[in-house]
Coordinates of N, CA and C in Angstrom, one line a residue:
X158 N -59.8 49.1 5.4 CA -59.8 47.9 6.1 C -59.0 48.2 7.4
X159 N -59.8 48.1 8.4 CA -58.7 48.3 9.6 C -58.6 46.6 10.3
X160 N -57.3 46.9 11.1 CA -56.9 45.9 12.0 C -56.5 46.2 13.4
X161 N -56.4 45.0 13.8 CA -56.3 44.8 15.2 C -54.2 45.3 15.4
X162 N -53.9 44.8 14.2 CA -52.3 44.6 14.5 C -51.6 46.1 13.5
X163 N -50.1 46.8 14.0 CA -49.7 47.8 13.9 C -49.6 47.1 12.4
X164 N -49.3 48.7 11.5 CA -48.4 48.4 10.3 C -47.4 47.8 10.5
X165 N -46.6 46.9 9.3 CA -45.3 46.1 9.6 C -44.2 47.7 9.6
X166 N -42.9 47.0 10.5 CA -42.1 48.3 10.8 C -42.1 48.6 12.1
X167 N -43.4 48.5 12.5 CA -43.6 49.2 13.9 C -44.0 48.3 14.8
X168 N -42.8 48.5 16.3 CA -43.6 47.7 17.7 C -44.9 47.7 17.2
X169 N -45.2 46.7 17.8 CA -46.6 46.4 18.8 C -46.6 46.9 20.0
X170 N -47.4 47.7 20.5 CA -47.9 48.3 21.7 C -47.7 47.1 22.7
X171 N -47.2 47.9 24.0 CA -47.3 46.9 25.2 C -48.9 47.2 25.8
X172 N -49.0 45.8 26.1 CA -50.6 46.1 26.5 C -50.4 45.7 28.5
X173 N -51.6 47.3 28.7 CA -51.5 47.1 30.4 C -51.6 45.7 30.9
X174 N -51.2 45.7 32.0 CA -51.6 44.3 33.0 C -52.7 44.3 33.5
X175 N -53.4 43.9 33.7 CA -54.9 43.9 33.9 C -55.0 43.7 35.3
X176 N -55.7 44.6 35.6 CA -55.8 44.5 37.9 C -56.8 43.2 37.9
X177 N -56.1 42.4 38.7 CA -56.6 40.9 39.2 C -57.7 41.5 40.2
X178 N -58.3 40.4 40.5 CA -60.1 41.1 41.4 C -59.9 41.7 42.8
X179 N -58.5 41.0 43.4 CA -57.8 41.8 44.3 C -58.1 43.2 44.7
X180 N -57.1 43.6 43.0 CA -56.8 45.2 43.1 C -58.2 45.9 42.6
X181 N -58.9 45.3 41.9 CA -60.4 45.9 41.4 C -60.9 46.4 42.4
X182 N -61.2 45.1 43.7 CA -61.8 45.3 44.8 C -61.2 46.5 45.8
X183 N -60.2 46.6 46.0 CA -59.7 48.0 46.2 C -59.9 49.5 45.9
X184 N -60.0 49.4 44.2 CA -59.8 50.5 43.6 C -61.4 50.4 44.3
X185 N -62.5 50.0 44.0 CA -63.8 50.1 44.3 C -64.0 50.5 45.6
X186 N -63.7 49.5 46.4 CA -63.6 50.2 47.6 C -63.3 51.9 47.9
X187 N -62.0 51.8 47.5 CA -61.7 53.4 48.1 C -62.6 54.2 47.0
X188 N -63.2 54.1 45.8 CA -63.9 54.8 45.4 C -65.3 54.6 46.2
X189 N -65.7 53.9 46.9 CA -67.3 54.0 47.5 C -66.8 54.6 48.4
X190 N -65.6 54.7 49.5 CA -65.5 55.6 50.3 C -65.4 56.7 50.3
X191 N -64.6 57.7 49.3 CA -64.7 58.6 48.6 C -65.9 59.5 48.3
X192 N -66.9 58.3 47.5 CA -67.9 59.2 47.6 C -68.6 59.3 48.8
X193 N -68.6 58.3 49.6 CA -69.5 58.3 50.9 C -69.4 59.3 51.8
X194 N -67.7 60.2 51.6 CA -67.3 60.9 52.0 C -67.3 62.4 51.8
X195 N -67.5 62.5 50.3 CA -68.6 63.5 49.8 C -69.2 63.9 49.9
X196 N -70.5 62.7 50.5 CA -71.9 63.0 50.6 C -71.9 63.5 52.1
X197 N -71.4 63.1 52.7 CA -71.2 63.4 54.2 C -70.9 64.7 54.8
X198 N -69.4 65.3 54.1 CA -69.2 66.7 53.7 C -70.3 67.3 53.3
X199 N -70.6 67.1 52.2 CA -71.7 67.9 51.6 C -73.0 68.2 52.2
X200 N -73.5 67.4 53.4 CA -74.5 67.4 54.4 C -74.2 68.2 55.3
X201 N -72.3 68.0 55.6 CA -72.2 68.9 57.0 C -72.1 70.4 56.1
X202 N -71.9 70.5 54.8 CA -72.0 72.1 54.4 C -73.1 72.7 54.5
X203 N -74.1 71.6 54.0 CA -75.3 72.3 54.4 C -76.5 72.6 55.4
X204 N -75.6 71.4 56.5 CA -76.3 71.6 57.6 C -75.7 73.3 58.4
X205 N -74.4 73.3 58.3 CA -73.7 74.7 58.8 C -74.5 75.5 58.2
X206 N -74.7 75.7 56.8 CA -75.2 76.9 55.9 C -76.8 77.3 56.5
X207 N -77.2 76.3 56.8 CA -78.4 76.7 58.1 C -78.5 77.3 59.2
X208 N -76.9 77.0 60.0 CA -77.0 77.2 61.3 C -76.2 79.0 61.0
X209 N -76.0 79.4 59.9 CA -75.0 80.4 60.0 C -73.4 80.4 59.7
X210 N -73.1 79.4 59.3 CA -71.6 79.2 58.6 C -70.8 78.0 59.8
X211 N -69.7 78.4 59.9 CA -68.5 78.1 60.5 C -68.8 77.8 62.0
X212 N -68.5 77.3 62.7 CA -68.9 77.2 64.1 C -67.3 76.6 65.3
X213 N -66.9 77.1 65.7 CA -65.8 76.3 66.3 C -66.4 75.4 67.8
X214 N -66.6 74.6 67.7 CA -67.6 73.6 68.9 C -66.6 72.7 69.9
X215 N -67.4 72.2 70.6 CA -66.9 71.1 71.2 C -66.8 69.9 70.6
X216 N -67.3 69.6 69.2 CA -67.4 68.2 68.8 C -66.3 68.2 67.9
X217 N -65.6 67.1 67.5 CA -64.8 67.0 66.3 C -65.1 67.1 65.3
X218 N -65.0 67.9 64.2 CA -65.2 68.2 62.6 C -63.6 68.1 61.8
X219 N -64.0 68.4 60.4 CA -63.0 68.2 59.7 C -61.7 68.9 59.7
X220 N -62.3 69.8 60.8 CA -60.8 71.2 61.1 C -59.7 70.6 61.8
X221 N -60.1 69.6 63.0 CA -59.5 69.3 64.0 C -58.1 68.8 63.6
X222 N -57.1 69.1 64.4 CA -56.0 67.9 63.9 C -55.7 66.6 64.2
X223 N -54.8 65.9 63.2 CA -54.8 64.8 62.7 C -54.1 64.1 63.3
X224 N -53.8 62.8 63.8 CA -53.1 62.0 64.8 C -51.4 61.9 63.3
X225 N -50.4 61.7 63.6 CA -49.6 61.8 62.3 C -49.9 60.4 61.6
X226 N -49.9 59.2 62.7 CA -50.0 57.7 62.1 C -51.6 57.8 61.6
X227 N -52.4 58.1 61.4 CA -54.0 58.7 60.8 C -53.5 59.1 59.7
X228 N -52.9 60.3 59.7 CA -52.8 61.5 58.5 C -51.6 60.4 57.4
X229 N -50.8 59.6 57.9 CA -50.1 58.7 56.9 C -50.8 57.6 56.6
X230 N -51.9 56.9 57.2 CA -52.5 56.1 56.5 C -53.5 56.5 55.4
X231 N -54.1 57.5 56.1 CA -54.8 58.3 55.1 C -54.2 58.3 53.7
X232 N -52.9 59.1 53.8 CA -52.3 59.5 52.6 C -51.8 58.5 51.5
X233 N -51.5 56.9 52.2 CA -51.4 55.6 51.6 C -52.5 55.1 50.9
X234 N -53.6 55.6 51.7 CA -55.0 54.7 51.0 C -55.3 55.6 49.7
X235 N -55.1 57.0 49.6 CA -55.5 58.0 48.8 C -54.5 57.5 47.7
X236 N -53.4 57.6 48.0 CA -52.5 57.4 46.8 C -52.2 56.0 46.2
X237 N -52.7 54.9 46.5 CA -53.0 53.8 46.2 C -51.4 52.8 46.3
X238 N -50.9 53.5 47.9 CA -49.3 53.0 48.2 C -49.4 51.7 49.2
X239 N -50.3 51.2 49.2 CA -50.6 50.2 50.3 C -49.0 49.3 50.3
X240 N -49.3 48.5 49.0 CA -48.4 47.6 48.4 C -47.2 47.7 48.6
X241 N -46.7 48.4 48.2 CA -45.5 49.4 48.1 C -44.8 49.6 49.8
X242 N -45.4 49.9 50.5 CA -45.4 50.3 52.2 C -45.2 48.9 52.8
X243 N -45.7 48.2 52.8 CA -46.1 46.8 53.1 C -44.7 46.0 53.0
X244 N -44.5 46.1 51.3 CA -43.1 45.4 51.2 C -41.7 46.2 51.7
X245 N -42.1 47.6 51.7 CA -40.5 48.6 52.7 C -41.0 48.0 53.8
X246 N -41.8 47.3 54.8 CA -41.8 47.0 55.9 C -41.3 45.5 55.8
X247 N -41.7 45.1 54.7 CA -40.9 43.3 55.2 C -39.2 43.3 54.9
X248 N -39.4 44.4 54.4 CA -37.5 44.6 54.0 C -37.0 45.1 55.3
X249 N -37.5 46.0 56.2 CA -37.3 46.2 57.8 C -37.3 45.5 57.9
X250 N -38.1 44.5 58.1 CA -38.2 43.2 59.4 C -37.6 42.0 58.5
X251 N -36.8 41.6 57.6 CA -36.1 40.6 57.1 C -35.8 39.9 57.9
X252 N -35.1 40.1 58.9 CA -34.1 39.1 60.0 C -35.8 38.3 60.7
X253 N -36.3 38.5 61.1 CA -37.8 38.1 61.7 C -38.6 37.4 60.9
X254 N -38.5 37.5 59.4 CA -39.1 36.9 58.3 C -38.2 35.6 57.8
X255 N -37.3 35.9 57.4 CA -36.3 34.9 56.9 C -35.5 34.1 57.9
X256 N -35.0 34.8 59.5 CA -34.5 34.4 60.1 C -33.4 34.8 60.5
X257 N -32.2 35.1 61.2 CA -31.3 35.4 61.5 C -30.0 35.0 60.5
X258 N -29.8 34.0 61.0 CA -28.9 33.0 60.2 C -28.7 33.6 58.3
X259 N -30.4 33.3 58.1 CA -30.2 33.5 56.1 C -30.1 35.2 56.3
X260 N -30.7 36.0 57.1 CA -30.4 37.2 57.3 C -29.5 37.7 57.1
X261 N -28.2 37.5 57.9 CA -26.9 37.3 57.9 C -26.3 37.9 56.4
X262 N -26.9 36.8 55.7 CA -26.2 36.6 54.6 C -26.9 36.7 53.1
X263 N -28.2 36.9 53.2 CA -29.0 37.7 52.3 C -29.9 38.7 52.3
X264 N -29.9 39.7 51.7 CA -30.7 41.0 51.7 C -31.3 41.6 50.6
X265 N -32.5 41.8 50.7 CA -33.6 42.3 50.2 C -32.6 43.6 49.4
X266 N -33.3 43.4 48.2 CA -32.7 44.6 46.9 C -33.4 45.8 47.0
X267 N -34.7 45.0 46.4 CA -35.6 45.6 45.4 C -36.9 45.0 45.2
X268 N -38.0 46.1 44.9 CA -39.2 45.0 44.8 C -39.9 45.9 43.4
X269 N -39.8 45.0 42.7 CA -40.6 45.5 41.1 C -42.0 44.9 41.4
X270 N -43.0 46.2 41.8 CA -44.3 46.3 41.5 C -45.0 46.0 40.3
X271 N -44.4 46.0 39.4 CA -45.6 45.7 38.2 C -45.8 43.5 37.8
X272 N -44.0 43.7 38.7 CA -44.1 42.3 37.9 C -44.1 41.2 39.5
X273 N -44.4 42.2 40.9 CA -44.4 41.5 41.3 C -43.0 40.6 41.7
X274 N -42.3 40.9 41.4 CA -40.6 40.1 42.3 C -40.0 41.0 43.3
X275 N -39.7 39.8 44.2 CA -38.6 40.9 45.0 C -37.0 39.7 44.7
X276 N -36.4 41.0 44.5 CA -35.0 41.0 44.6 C -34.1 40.9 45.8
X277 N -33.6 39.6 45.9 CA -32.5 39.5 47.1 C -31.0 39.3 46.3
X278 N -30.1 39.5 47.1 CA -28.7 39.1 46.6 C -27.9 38.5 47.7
X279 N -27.4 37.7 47.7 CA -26.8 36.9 48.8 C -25.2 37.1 48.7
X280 N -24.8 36.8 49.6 CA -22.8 37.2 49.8 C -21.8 36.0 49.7
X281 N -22.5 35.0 49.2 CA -21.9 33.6 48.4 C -22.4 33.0 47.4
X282 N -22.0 32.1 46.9 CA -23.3 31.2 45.4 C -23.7 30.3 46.4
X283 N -23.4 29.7 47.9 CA -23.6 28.6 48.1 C -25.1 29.4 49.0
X284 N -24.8 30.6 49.5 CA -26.2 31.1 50.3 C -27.4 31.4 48.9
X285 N -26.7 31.6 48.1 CA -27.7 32.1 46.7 C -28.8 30.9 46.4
X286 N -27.4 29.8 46.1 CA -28.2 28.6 46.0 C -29.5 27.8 47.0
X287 N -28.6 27.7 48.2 CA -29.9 27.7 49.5 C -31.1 27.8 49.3
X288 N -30.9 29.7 48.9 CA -32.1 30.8 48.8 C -33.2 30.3 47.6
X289 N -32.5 30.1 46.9 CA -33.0 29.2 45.7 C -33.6 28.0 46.0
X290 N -33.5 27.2 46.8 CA -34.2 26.2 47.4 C -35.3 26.5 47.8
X291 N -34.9 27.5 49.1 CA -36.2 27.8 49.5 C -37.1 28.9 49.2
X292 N -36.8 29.3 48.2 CA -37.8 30.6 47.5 C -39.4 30.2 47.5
X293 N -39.5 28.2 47.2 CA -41.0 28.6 47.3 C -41.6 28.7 48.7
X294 N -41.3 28.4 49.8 CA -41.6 28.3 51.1 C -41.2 29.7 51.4
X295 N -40.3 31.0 50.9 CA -40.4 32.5 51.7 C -41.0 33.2 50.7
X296 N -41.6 32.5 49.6 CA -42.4 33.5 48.7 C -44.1 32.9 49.4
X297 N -44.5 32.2 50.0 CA -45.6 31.3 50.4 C -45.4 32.4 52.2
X298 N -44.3 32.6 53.1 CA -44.4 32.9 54.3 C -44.7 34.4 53.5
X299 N -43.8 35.3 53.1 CA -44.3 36.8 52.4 C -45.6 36.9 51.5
X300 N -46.6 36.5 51.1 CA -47.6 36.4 50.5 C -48.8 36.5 52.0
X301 N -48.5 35.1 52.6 CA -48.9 35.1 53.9 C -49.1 37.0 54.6
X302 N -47.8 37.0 54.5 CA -47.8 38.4 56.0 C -48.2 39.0 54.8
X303 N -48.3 39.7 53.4 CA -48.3 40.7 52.7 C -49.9 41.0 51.9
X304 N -50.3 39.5 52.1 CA -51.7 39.4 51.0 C -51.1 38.3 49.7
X305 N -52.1 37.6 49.6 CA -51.9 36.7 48.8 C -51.6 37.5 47.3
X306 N -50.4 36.8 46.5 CA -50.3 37.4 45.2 C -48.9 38.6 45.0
X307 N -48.7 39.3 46.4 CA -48.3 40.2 46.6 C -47.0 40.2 45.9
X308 N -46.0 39.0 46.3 CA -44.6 38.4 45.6 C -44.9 37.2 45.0
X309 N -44.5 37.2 43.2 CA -44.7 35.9 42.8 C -43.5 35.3 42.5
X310 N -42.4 36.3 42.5 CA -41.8 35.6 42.0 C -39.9 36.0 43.0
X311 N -39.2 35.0 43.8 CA -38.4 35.8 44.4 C -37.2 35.7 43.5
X312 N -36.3 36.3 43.3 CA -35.2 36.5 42.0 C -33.7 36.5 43.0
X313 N -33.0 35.7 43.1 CA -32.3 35.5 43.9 C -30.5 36.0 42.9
X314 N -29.4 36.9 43.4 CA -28.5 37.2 42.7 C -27.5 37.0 43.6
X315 N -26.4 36.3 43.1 CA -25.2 35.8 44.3 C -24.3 37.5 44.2
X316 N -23.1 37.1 44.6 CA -22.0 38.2 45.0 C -21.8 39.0 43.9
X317 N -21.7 40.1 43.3 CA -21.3 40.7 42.6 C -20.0 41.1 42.8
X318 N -18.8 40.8 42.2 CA -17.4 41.0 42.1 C -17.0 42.1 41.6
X319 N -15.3 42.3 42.2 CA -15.4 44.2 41.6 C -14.9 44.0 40.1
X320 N -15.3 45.2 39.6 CA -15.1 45.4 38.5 C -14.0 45.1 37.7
X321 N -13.9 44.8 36.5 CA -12.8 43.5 35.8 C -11.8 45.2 35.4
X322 N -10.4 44.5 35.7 CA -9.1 45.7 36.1 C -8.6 44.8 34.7
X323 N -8.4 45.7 33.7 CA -7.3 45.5 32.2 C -5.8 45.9 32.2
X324 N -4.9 44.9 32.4 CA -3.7 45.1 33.1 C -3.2 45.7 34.1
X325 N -1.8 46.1 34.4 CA -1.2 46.2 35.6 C -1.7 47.9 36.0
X326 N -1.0 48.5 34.9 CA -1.7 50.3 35.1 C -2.5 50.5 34.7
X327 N -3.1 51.6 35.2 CA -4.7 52.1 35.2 C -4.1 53.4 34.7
X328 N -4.8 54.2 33.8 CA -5.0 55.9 34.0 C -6.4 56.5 34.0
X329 N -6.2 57.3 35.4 CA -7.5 57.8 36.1 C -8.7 57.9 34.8
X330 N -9.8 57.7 35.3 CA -11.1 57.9 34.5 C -11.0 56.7 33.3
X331 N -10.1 56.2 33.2 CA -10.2 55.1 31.7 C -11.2 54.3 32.0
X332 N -11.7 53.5 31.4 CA -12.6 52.4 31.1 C -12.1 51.3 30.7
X333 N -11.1 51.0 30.2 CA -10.1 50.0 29.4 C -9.8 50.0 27.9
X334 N -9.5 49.1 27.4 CA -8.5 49.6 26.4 C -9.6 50.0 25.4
X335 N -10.9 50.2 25.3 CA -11.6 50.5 24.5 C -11.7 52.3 24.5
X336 N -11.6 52.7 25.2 CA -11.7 53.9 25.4 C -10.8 55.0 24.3
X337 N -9.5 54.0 24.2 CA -8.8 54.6 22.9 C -8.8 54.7 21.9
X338 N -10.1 53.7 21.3 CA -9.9 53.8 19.8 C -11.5 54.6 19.4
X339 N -12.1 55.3 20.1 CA -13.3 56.0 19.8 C -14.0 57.4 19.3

């Protein structure tokens, strides 16, 4: 008798995220380019193999070099980093996006790709809160500039305080009073 569900005892498998038609359309894309690109090579191989091999010409072929802003888009589209590039640039341009003012006082973390959030932390609870206000109107302006879908969710974290100090002396490397009974 088999089933769909593990023996008892054992996780359940995480099951992938499934690419929305978005990212399908993508993946497809750069694969029709790909091969289109193939076939094209493969014509100039055999057109050369006619003429006698290798030829160094006046026209531009595949030898020629590469502009560098070419040769890095290139290497984005191949590696499937679009996303990823996109959001390191709205983390550059924050002050332009958000504004000066909330700029000031809140800054871009972190951006989790799978789940889609970006991470800000702010330098009060009262700017956190704000931010929290307007999360749906800068998750709606960053979707805009980024592609719809791109940020669903913005995760807003106020001030992180320093570390909690266990009485008056400290000795170097301790951790607190737990450290002594282990």
């Amino acid at each position: 008798m088999t089933t769909d569900q593990p023996p008892a005892g054992e996780p359940a498998p995480k099951k992938a995220a499934e690419p929305s038609g978005v990212d399908l359309a993508r993946v497809a894309l750069r694969a029709a380019k790909e091969q289109a690109r193939a076939r094209g090579d493969a014509a100039q191989q055999k057109k050369q193999a006619r003429r006698g091999g290798l030829r160094s010409g006046a026209r531009a072929d595949g030898r020629d070099p590469m502009a560098l802003g070419a040769a890095i888009n290139r290497l984005l589209n191949e590696r499937g980093w679009e996303t990823p590039a996109a959001v390191g640039g709205v983390m550059g341009r924050w002050p332009q996006i958000v504004g000066e003012d909330l700029a000031n006082h809140c800054v871009p973390e972190k951006y989790d790709e799978d789940e889609r959030v970006l991470i800000v932390r702010c330098d009060s609870t009262a700017w956190a809160t704000n931010l929290r206000l307007l999360a749906p109107q800068l998750v709606a302006r960053l979707n805009e500039d980024l592609g719809h879908g791109t940020v669903k969710l913005l995760k807003v974290n106020g001030p992180g305080g320093p570390p909690r100090r266990y009485g008056p002396l400290r000795a170097p490397g301790s951790v607190g009073p737990g450290d002594t009974y282990g």
